[in-house]
């Protein structure tokens, strides 16, 4: 049978909606912080913190600090995932929001290489590391916050609240940076304009804190507390009692992370440096695609409640593996329209995987280990997937001189995702 939530009286619908909003708003704010860095690493940081006569070299170094945000995620997953199963989902989510938000504000205050030399780059890496720790602890708790207030029949839809966070945050970050770039001169944007996007995080964090502090603990965790069934050593128990679930959840996440890096990060560099297109064109595609994802992700989650997680997820993985072989040839002519459409379609395939992902991953684990297992899967997959993807895309293209190499890399990761889906619980939807 499907791994069920503990039997408990369902909370009023208003509490479920509050949990959905808290999960959505919190992850959106944290991913705004993360996405602002991702965009800035492609457009700004290479020049300000890693000066080089070779633009590609500066971009590679900027992407290296982008990877730090993923490498640090397992620490957040280990620490906060465990605390989510021991102390509760709500308390952990307040802490992770503060960690990520404060780190982002400090990035906006950093001195550049021209001002303090290499110290600026060192501080940037440290703050990026802290961002990753906060994000690593956020996802598992946010998923459970919404899904554990709802019924099993609609878990795919309610759990998708946390999944909407990345495109929503990405949309906000790209929108803010696009407005700044459009209203300021290049000199003003490079001098101080980019900092505004990071400093705005202070306002957003206060809003997120207000919502989360007022929220109740999930009914599932309350019942675990009442029965004294909390895990004593959740990290060890996940590895010893539910290793197949962990492997399945990790592998299922690799393809979506790599695809997302291709169409939200690497495409910015490829369009500007290889195709000599204005950066605004690629940013427009990312923004429109992210807007569409706000609808597609909960829709994909809802469809997975009806026809199965694996089916929806697998369609997205297969489409993702095929699409680069259509996308790259069609944008070679320098058409703005084709570039925008290509990015949007790429993000549609991502939505089909990402929408049901939260429910698929969380339902692999027993309730007492669900926060730890989900967080570990999310963060460990991020290291082998999203962390290396922008760097590998850029390196592969630079070495082989053709888009075929990055496309082949994406295909390999989509195959890994399909293997993860096959290993998942057969009784899970």
CSV table of C-alpha atoms in Angstrom, one decimal:
chain,number,residue,atom,x,y,z
A,1,UNK,CA,0.0,0.0,0.0
A,2,UNK,CA,1.0,3.6,-0.4
A,3,UNK,CA,3.0,4.9,2.4
A,4,UNK,CA,0.4,6.9,4.3
A,5,UNK,CA,0.4,9.8,6.6
A,6,UNK,CA,-0.5,8.8,10.2
A,7,UNK,CA,-4.2,8.8,10.8
A,8,UNK,CA,-5.2,12.1,12.3
A,9,UNK,CA,-8.1,14.5,12.1
A,10,UNK,CA,-7.6,16.8,9.2
A,11,UNK,CA,-7.2,20.5,10.0
A,12,UNK,CA,-9.5,23.1,8.7
A,13,UNK,CA,-9.1,24.1,5.1
A,14,UNK,CA,-7.9,27.5,6.1
A,15,UNK,CA,-4.9,26.0,7.9
A,16,UNK,CA,-4.1,24.0,4.8
A,17,UNK,CA,-4.2,27.2,2.7
A,18,UNK,CA,-2.0,29.0,5.2
A,19,UNK,CA,0.5,26.1,5.0
A,20,UNK,CA,0.4,26.3,1.2
A,21,UNK,CA,1.1,30.0,1.3
A,22,UNK,CA,3.8,29.7,3.9
A,23,UNK,CA,5.6,27.0,1.9
A,24,UNK,CA,5.2,28.9,-1.4
A,25,UNK,CA,6.2,32.3,0.0
A,26,UNK,CA,9.2,31.1,1.9
A,27,UNK,CA,10.7,29.1,-0.9
A,28,UNK,CA,10.0,31.9,-3.3
A,29,UNK,CA,11.9,34.3,-1.1
A,30,UNK,CA,14.8,32.0,-0.6
A,31,UNK,CA,15.0,31.2,-4.3
A,32,UNK,CA,14.8,34.9,-5.1
A,33,UNK,CA,18.0,35.2,-3.2
A,34,UNK,CA,19.6,32.1,-4.9
A,35,UNK,CA,18.4,33.2,-8.4
A,36,UNK,CA,19.7,36.7,-8.0
A,37,UNK,CA,23.1,35.3,-7.4
A,38,UNK,CA,22.8,32.9,-10.4
A,39,UNK,CA,21.9,35.7,-12.8
A,40,UNK,CA,24.6,38.0,-11.4
A,41,UNK,CA,27.2,35.3,-11.7
A,42,UNK,CA,26.5,35.1,-15.4
A,43,UNK,CA,26.2,38.9,-16.0
A,44,UNK,CA,28.2,40.7,-13.3
A,45,UNK,CA,30.4,38.7,-10.9
A,46,UNK,CA,32.9,37.6,-13.5
A,47,UNK,CA,34.0,41.2,-14.1
A,48,UNK,CA,33.6,42.5,-10.5
A,49,UNK,CA,35.1,39.7,-8.4
A,50,UNK,CA,37.1,37.6,-10.9
A,51,UNK,CA,38.6,40.1,-13.4
A,52,UNK,CA,40.2,38.5,-16.4
A,53,UNK,CA,41.1,39.5,-20.0
A,54,UNK,CA,39.2,36.4,-21.1
A,55,UNK,CA,35.4,36.8,-20.5
A,56,UNK,CA,34.9,33.0,-20.6
A,57,UNK,CA,37.5,32.5,-17.8
A,58,UNK,CA,35.8,35.1,-15.7
A,59,UNK,CA,32.4,33.3,-16.2
A,60,UNK,CA,33.9,29.9,-15.3
A,61,UNK,CA,35.2,31.4,-12.0
A,62,UNK,CA,31.8,33.0,-11.3
A,63,UNK,CA,30.1,29.7,-11.9
A,64,UNK,CA,32.6,28.0,-9.6
A,65,UNK,CA,31.1,30.2,-6.8
A,66,UNK,CA,27.7,29.3,-8.1
A,67,UNK,CA,28.6,25.6,-7.5
A,68,UNK,CA,29.6,26.4,-3.9
A,69,UNK,CA,25.9,27.2,-3.2
A,70,UNK,CA,25.1,23.6,-4.2
A,71,UNK,CA,28.0,21.9,-2.5
A,72,UNK,CA,27.1,23.5,0.9
A,73,UNK,CA,23.5,22.2,0.6
A,74,UNK,CA,24.2,18.8,2.1
A,75,UNK,CA,25.3,20.5,5.3
A,76,UNK,CA,22.0,22.2,5.5
A,77,UNK,CA,20.2,19.0,4.6
A,78,UNK,CA,22.0,17.0,7.3
A,79,UNK,CA,21.5,19.6,10.0
A,80,UNK,CA,18.1,21.0,9.3
A,81,UNK,CA,16.6,17.9,7.8
A,82,UNK,CA,17.5,16.0,11.0
A,83,UNK,CA,16.1,18.9,13.2
A,84,UNK,CA,12.9,18.8,11.1
A,85,UNK,CA,12.3,15.2,12.3
A,86,UNK,CA,13.4,15.9,15.9
A,87,UNK,CA,12.1,19.5,16.7
A,88,UNK,CA,9.5,20.0,14.0
A,89,UNK,CA,9.0,21.4,10.5
A,90,UNK,CA,8.0,24.9,11.5
A,91,UNK,CA,11.0,25.9,13.7
A,92,UNK,CA,13.5,24.8,11.1
A,93,UNK,CA,11.8,26.8,8.4
A,94,UNK,CA,12.1,30.0,10.3
A,95,UNK,CA,15.8,29.5,10.8
A,96,UNK,CA,16.6,28.6,7.2
A,97,UNK,CA,14.8,31.7,6.0
A,98,UNK,CA,16.9,33.9,8.2
A,99,UNK,CA,20.2,32.2,7.2
A,100,UNK,CA,19.5,32.6,3.5
A,101,UNK,CA,18.1,36.1,3.7
A,102,UNK,CA,20.9,37.6,5.9
A,103,UNK,CA,23.6,36.1,3.6
A,104,UNK,CA,22.0,37.6,0.6
A,105,UNK,CA,21.8,41.1,2.1
A,106,UNK,CA,25.5,40.9,2.9
A,107,UNK,CA,26.3,40.0,-0.7
A,108,UNK,CA,24.7,43.3,-1.7
A,109,UNK,CA,27.1,45.1,0.6
A,110,UNK,CA,30.3,43.4,-0.5
A,111,UNK,CA,33.3,45.4,-1.8
A,112,UNK,CA,34.6,44.3,-5.2
A,113,UNK,CA,38.0,43.2,-6.4
A,114,UNK,CA,39.0,46.8,-7.3
A,115,UNK,CA,38.3,47.9,-3.7
A,116,UNK,CA,39.7,45.1,-1.6
A,117,UNK,CA,41.4,42.6,-4.0
A,118,UNK,CA,40.9,38.9,-3.6
A,119,UNK,CA,39.2,39.4,-0.2
A,120,UNK,CA,35.9,40.4,-2.0
A,121,UNK,CA,35.9,37.0,-3.9
A,122,UNK,CA,36.6,35.1,-0.6
A,123,UNK,CA,33.7,36.8,1.2
A,124,UNK,CA,31.5,36.2,-1.8
A,125,UNK,CA,32.2,32.4,-1.7
A,126,UNK,CA,31.6,32.4,2.1
A,127,UNK,CA,28.2,34.1,1.8
A,128,UNK,CA,27.3,31.8,-1.1
A,129,UNK,CA,28.1,28.8,1.1
A,130,UNK,CA,25.8,30.2,3.7
A,131,UNK,CA,23.0,30.7,1.1
A,132,UNK,CA,23.4,27.0,0.2
A,133,UNK,CA,23.2,25.9,3.8
A,134,UNK,CA,19.9,27.7,4.2
A,135,UNK,CA,18.4,26.4,0.9
A,136,UNK,CA,19.6,22.9,1.8
A,137,UNK,CA,17.6,22.9,4.9
A,138,UNK,CA,14.6,24.7,3.4
A,139,UNK,CA,13.2,22.3,0.8
A,140,UNK,CA,12.5,19.2,2.9
A,141,UNK,CA,10.6,21.2,5.5
A,142,UNK,CA,8.7,23.3,3.0
A,143,UNK,CA,7.5,20.3,1.2
A,144,UNK,CA,6.2,18.7,4.4
A,145,UNK,CA,4.7,21.9,5.6
A,146,UNK,CA,2.1,21.9,2.8
A,147,UNK,CA,1.8,18.1,2.1
A,148,UNK,CA,1.3,17.1,5.8
A,149,UNK,CA,-1.6,19.4,6.2
A,150,UNK,CA,-3.4,17.9,3.2
A,151,UNK,CA,-4.9,14.5,2.3
A,152,UNK,CA,-3.0,11.7,0.6
A,153,UNK,CA,-5.3,11.9,-2.5
A,154,UNK,CA,-4.2,15.4,-3.3
A,155,UNK,CA,-0.6,15.2,-2.0
A,156,UNK,CA,0.9,15.9,-5.5
A,157,UNK,CA,-0.9,19.2,-5.7
A,158,UNK,CA,-0.4,20.5,-2.2
A,159,UNK,CA,3.3,19.5,-2.1
A,160,UNK,CA,3.9,21.4,-5.3
A,161,UNK,CA,3.7,24.6,-3.2
A,162,UNK,CA,7.4,24.3,-2.4
A,163,UNK,CA,8.1,23.6,-6.1
A,164,UNK,CA,6.6,26.8,-7.3
A,165,UNK,CA,9.2,28.7,-5.2
A,166,UNK,CA,12.1,28.4,-7.7
A,167,UNK,CA,10.3,29.8,-10.7
A,168,UNK,CA,8.6,32.4,-8.6
A,169,UNK,CA,11.9,33.4,-7.1
A,170,UNK,CA,13.7,33.2,-10.4
A,171,UNK,CA,11.0,35.4,-11.9
A,172,UNK,CA,11.4,38.1,-9.2
A,173,UNK,CA,15.2,38.0,-9.4
A,174,UNK,CA,15.3,38.3,-13.2
A,175,UNK,CA,12.6,40.9,-13.2
A,176,UNK,CA,14.3,43.1,-10.7
A,177,UNK,CA,17.7,42.8,-12.4
A,178,UNK,CA,16.1,43.4,-15.8
A,179,UNK,CA,14.4,46.6,-14.6
A,180,UNK,CA,17.7,47.8,-13.1
A,181,UNK,CA,19.6,47.0,-16.3
A,182,UNK,CA,17.0,48.8,-18.4
A,183,UNK,CA,16.7,51.9,-16.3
A,184,UNK,CA,20.4,52.4,-15.5
A,185,UNK,CA,23.4,52.9,-17.6
A,186,UNK,CA,25.9,50.1,-17.9
A,187,UNK,CA,28.3,51.9,-15.7
A,188,UNK,CA,25.6,52.6,-13.0
A,189,UNK,CA,24.4,49.0,-13.1
A,190,UNK,CA,27.9,47.6,-12.8
A,191,UNK,CA,28.8,50.1,-10.1
A,192,UNK,CA,25.8,49.8,-7.7
A,193,UNK,CA,22.6,48.8,-9.5
A,194,UNK,CA,23.1,45.1,-9.2
A,195,UNK,CA,23.4,45.5,-5.4
A,196,UNK,CA,19.8,46.7,-5.1
A,197,UNK,CA,18.5,43.2,-6.1
A,198,UNK,CA,20.3,41.7,-3.1
A,199,UNK,CA,19.5,44.4,-0.6
A,200,UNK,CA,15.7,44.0,-1.4
A,201,UNK,CA,16.0,40.6,0.2
A,202,UNK,CA,15.8,42.2,3.7
A,203,UNK,CA,12.2,43.3,3.0
A,204,UNK,CA,11.2,40.0,1.5
A,205,UNK,CA,12.6,38.1,4.5
A,206,UNK,CA,10.6,40.1,6.9
A,207,UNK,CA,7.4,39.3,5.0
A,208,UNK,CA,8.3,35.6,5.0
A,209,UNK,CA,9.0,35.5,8.7
A,210,UNK,CA,5.7,37.1,9.5
A,211,UNK,CA,3.9,34.3,7.7
A,212,UNK,CA,5.9,31.4,9.1
A,213,UNK,CA,6.0,32.5,12.7
A,214,UNK,CA,2.2,32.5,12.8
A,215,UNK,CA,1.8,29.0,11.3
A,216,UNK,CA,1.0,25.9,13.4
A,217,UNK,CA,3.1,22.8,13.4
A,218,UNK,CA,2.0,20.1,10.9
A,219,UNK,CA,-0.6,17.6,12.2
A,220,UNK,CA,1.7,14.7,11.2
A,221,UNK,CA,4.5,15.9,13.4
A,222,UNK,CA,2.2,16.6,16.3
A,223,UNK,CA,1.0,13.1,16.2
A,224,UNK,CA,4.5,11.7,16.1
A,225,UNK,CA,5.3,13.8,19.2
A,226,UNK,CA,2.2,12.6,21.0
A,227,UNK,CA,3.0,9.0,20.3
A,228,UNK,CA,6.7,9.4,21.0
A,229,UNK,CA,7.6,8.0,17.6
A,230,UNK,CA,10.2,10.6,16.6
A,231,UNK,CA,13.4,9.2,15.2
A,232,UNK,CA,16.3,9.2,17.6
A,233,UNK,CA,19.1,9.3,15.0
A,234,UNK,CA,17.2,10.1,11.8
A,235,UNK,CA,20.3,10.5,9.5
A,236,UNK,CA,21.7,7.1,10.5
A,237,UNK,CA,18.3,5.5,10.2
A,238,UNK,CA,17.7,6.8,6.7
A,239,UNK,CA,21.0,5.3,5.5
A,240,UNK,CA,20.4,2.0,7.3
A,241,UNK,CA,16.7,1.5,7.1
A,242,UNK,CA,15.7,3.2,3.9
A,243,UNK,CA,18.7,3.3,1.5
A,244,UNK,CA,16.8,2.4,-1.6
A,245,UNK,CA,14.3,5.2,-1.0
A,246,UNK,CA,17.3,7.6,-0.7
A,247,UNK,CA,19.0,6.4,-3.9
A,248,UNK,CA,15.7,6.6,-5.8
A,249,UNK,CA,15.0,10.1,-4.6
A,250,UNK,CA,18.5,11.3,-5.3
A,251,UNK,CA,18.7,10.0,-8.9
A,252,UNK,CA,15.2,11.2,-9.7
A,253,UNK,CA,16.3,14.8,-9.0
A,254,UNK,CA,19.5,15.0,-11.1
A,255,UNK,CA,17.9,15.5,-14.5
A,256,UNK,CA,15.6,18.4,-13.5
A,257,UNK,CA,18.5,20.2,-11.8
A,258,UNK,CA,20.7,20.0,-14.8
A,259,UNK,CA,17.9,21.0,-17.2
A,260,UNK,CA,17.1,24.0,-15.0
A,261,UNK,CA,20.7,25.1,-15.0
A,262,UNK,CA,20.8,24.9,-18.8
A,263,UNK,CA,17.8,27.1,-19.4
A,264,UNK,CA,18.2,29.6,-16.6
A,265,UNK,CA,21.9,30.0,-16.3
A,266,UNK,CA,24.0,28.7,-19.2
A,267,UNK,CA,21.6,30.0,-21.8
A,268,UNK,CA,22.4,33.6,-20.6
A,269,UNK,CA,26.1,33.1,-21.3
A,270,UNK,CA,25.6,31.1,-24.5
A,271,UNK,CA,23.2,33.7,-26.0
A,272,UNK,CA,25.4,36.7,-25.2
A,273,UNK,CA,28.9,35.3,-25.8
A,274,UNK,CA,28.3,32.7,-28.6
A,275,UNK,CA,25.3,34.1,-30.5
A,276,UNK,CA,26.1,37.8,-29.8
A,277,UNK,CA,22.5,38.5,-28.7
A,278,UNK,CA,21.5,41.1,-26.2
A,279,UNK,CA,21.3,39.6,-22.7
A,280,UNK,CA,17.7,40.9,-22.4
A,281,UNK,CA,16.5,38.4,-24.9
A,282,UNK,CA,17.6,35.4,-22.9
A,283,UNK,CA,16.3,37.0,-19.7
A,284,UNK,CA,12.9,37.5,-21.3
A,285,UNK,CA,12.7,33.8,-22.2
A,286,UNK,CA,13.6,32.8,-18.6
A,287,UNK,CA,11.0,35.2,-17.2
A,288,UNK,CA,8.2,34.1,-19.5
A,289,UNK,CA,9.0,30.4,-18.9
A,290,UNK,CA,9.1,30.9,-15.2
A,291,UNK,CA,5.7,32.6,-15.3
A,292,UNK,CA,4.2,29.7,-17.2
A,293,UNK,CA,5.8,27.3,-14.6
A,294,UNK,CA,3.7,29.0,-11.9
A,295,UNK,CA,0.7,27.3,-13.4
A,296,UNK,CA,2.3,24.2,-14.9
A,297,UNK,CA,3.9,22.9,-11.7
A,298,UNK,CA,0.8,22.7,-9.6
A,299,UNK,CA,-1.1,21.3,-12.6
A,300,UNK,CA,1.6,18.6,-13.1
A,301,UNK,CA,1.3,17.8,-9.3
A,302,UNK,CA,-2.4,17.5,-9.6
A,303,UNK,CA,-2.2,15.3,-12.7
A,304,UNK,CA,0.2,13.1,-10.8
A,305,UNK,CA,-2.5,12.5,-8.2
A,306,UNK,CA,-4.7,11.2,-10.9
A,307,UNK,CA,-2.5,9.2,-13.3
A,308,UNK,CA,0.7,8.7,-11.3
A,309,UNK,CA,3.9,10.5,-10.4
A,310,UNK,CA,6.2,8.3,-12.6
A,311,UNK,CA,4.2,8.9,-15.8
A,312,UNK,CA,4.2,12.7,-15.6
A,313,UNK,CA,7.8,12.8,-14.4
A,314,UNK,CA,9.0,10.4,-17.1
A,315,UNK,CA,7.4,12.4,-19.9
A,316,UNK,CA,9.2,15.5,-18.6
A,317,UNK,CA,12.5,13.6,-18.5
A,318,UNK,CA,12.2,12.2,-22.0
A,319,UNK,CA,11.2,15.6,-23.4
A,320,UNK,CA,14.1,17.3,-21.6
A,321,UNK,CA,16.6,14.9,-23.2
A,322,UNK,CA,15.3,15.5,-26.7
A,323,UNK,CA,14.7,19.2,-26.6
A,324,UNK,CA,18.4,20.5,-26.7
A,325,UNK,CA,18.8,18.8,-30.1
A,326,UNK,CA,16.0,21.0,-31.4
A,327,UNK,CA,16.7,24.1,-29.3
A,328,UNK,CA,20.4,24.8,-30.2
A,329,UNK,CA,20.1,24.4,-34.0
A,330,UNK,CA,17.0,26.6,-34.1
A,331,UNK,CA,18.7,29.5,-32.3
A,332,UNK,CA,21.8,29.6,-34.4
A,333,UNK,CA,20.3,32.2,-36.8
A,334,UNK,CA,20.1,34.7,-34.0
A,335,UNK,CA,16.3,35.0,-33.8
A,336,UNK,CA,15.0,36.6,-30.6
A,337,UNK,CA,11.6,34.9,-31.0
A,338,UNK,CA,13.1,31.4,-31.4
A,339,UNK,CA,15.4,31.9,-28.4
A,340,UNK,CA,12.5,33.0,-26.2
A,341,UNK,CA,10.3,30.1,-27.4
A,342,UNK,CA,13.1,27.6,-27.0
A,343,UNK,CA,13.8,28.6,-23.4
A,344,UNK,CA,10.0,28.5,-22.5
A,345,UNK,CA,9.7,25.0,-23.9
A,346,UNK,CA,12.7,23.9,-22.0
A,347,UNK,CA,11.2,25.1,-18.8
A,348,UNK,CA,7.9,23.4,-19.7
A,349,UNK,CA,9.7,20.0,-19.6
A,350,UNK,CA,11.2,21.0,-16.3
A,351,UNK,CA,7.8,21.8,-14.8
A,352,UNK,CA,6.5,18.3,-15.7
A,353,UNK,CA,9.3,16.8,-13.6
A,354,UNK,CA,9.4,19.4,-10.9
A,355,UNK,CA,5.7,19.6,-10.2
A,356,UNK,CA,5.2,16.0,-8.9
A,357,UNK,CA,8.8,15.8,-7.6
A,358,UNK,CA,8.0,16.9,-4.0
A,359,UNK,CA,5.3,14.3,-3.5
A,360,UNK,CA,7.4,11.6,-5.2
A,361,UNK,CA,10.5,12.2,-3.1
A,362,UNK,CA,8.7,12.7,0.3
A,363,UNK,CA,6.5,9.7,-0.1
A,364,UNK,CA,9.5,7.4,-0.5
A,365,UNK,CA,10.2,7.8,3.3
A,366,UNK,CA,8.4,6.9,6.4
A,367,UNK,CA,6.8,9.8,8.3
A,368,UNK,CA,9.4,9.8,11.1
A,369,UNK,CA,12.2,10.0,8.6
A,370,UNK,CA,10.5,12.1,6.0
A,371,UNK,CA,12.2,15.4,6.7
A,372,UNK,CA,15.7,14.0,6.9
A,373,UNK,CA,15.3,11.7,3.9
A,374,UNK,CA,13.8,14.3,1.7
A,375,UNK,CA,16.4,16.9,2.7
A,376,UNK,CA,19.3,14.5,2.1
A,377,UNK,CA,17.9,13.5,-1.3
A,378,UNK,CA,17.4,17.1,-2.3
A,379,UNK,CA,20.8,18.3,-1.3
A,380,UNK,CA,23.0,15.3,-2.3
A,381,UNK,CA,21.3,15.4,-5.8
A,382,UNK,CA,22.1,19.1,-6.0
A,383,UNK,CA,25.8,18.4,-5.7
A,384,UNK,CA,26.0,15.9,-8.6
A,385,UNK,CA,23.3,17.8,-10.6
A,386,UNK,CA,22.8,21.5,-10.2
A,387,UNK,CA,26.2,22.3,-8.6
A,388,UNK,CA,28.3,21.2,-11.5
A,389,UNK,CA,25.9,21.8,-14.4
A,390,UNK,CA,26.7,25.4,-15.3
A,391,UNK,CA,30.5,24.8,-15.0
A,392,UNK,CA,30.3,21.6,-17.0
A,393,UNK,CA,28.1,23.2,-19.7
A,394,UNK,CA,30.6,26.0,-20.1
A,395,UNK,CA,33.6,23.7,-20.0
A,396,UNK,CA,32.2,21.2,-22.4
A,397,UNK,CA,31.3,23.9,-24.9
A,398,UNK,CA,34.7,25.5,-24.6
A,399,UNK,CA,36.6,22.2,-25.0
A,400,UNK,CA,34.5,20.7,-27.9
A,401,UNK,CA,33.4,23.9,-29.5
A,402,UNK,CA,29.9,22.6,-30.1
A,403,UNK,CA,26.6,22.5,-28.4
A,404,UNK,CA,26.3,18.8,-28.9
A,405,UNK,CA,28.6,18.1,-25.9
A,406,UNK,CA,26.4,20.0,-23.4
A,407,UNK,CA,23.3,18.4,-24.9
A,408,UNK,CA,24.7,14.9,-24.5
A,409,UNK,CA,25.5,15.7,-20.9
A,410,UNK,CA,21.9,16.6,-20.3
A,411,UNK,CA,20.7,13.4,-22.0
A,412,UNK,CA,22.9,11.3,-19.6
A,413,UNK,CA,21.4,13.0,-16.6
A,414,UNK,CA,17.8,12.5,-17.8
A,415,UNK,CA,18.6,8.7,-18.1
A,416,UNK,CA,19.8,8.8,-14.5
A,417,UNK,CA,16.5,10.4,-13.5
A,418,UNK,CA,14.5,7.6,-15.3
A,419,UNK,CA,16.5,5.0,-13.4
A,420,UNK,CA,15.6,6.8,-10.1
A,421,UNK,CA,12.0,6.7,-11.0
A,422,UNK,CA,12.2,3.0,-11.7
A,423,UNK,CA,13.8,2.3,-8.3
A,424,UNK,CA,11.1,4.2,-6.5
A,425,UNK,CA,8.4,2.5,-4.4
A,426,UNK,CA,6.1,0.6,-6.7
A,427,UNK,CA,3.1,1.3,-4.4
A,428,UNK,CA,3.7,5.0,-4.6
A,429,UNK,CA,1.7,6.9,-7.1
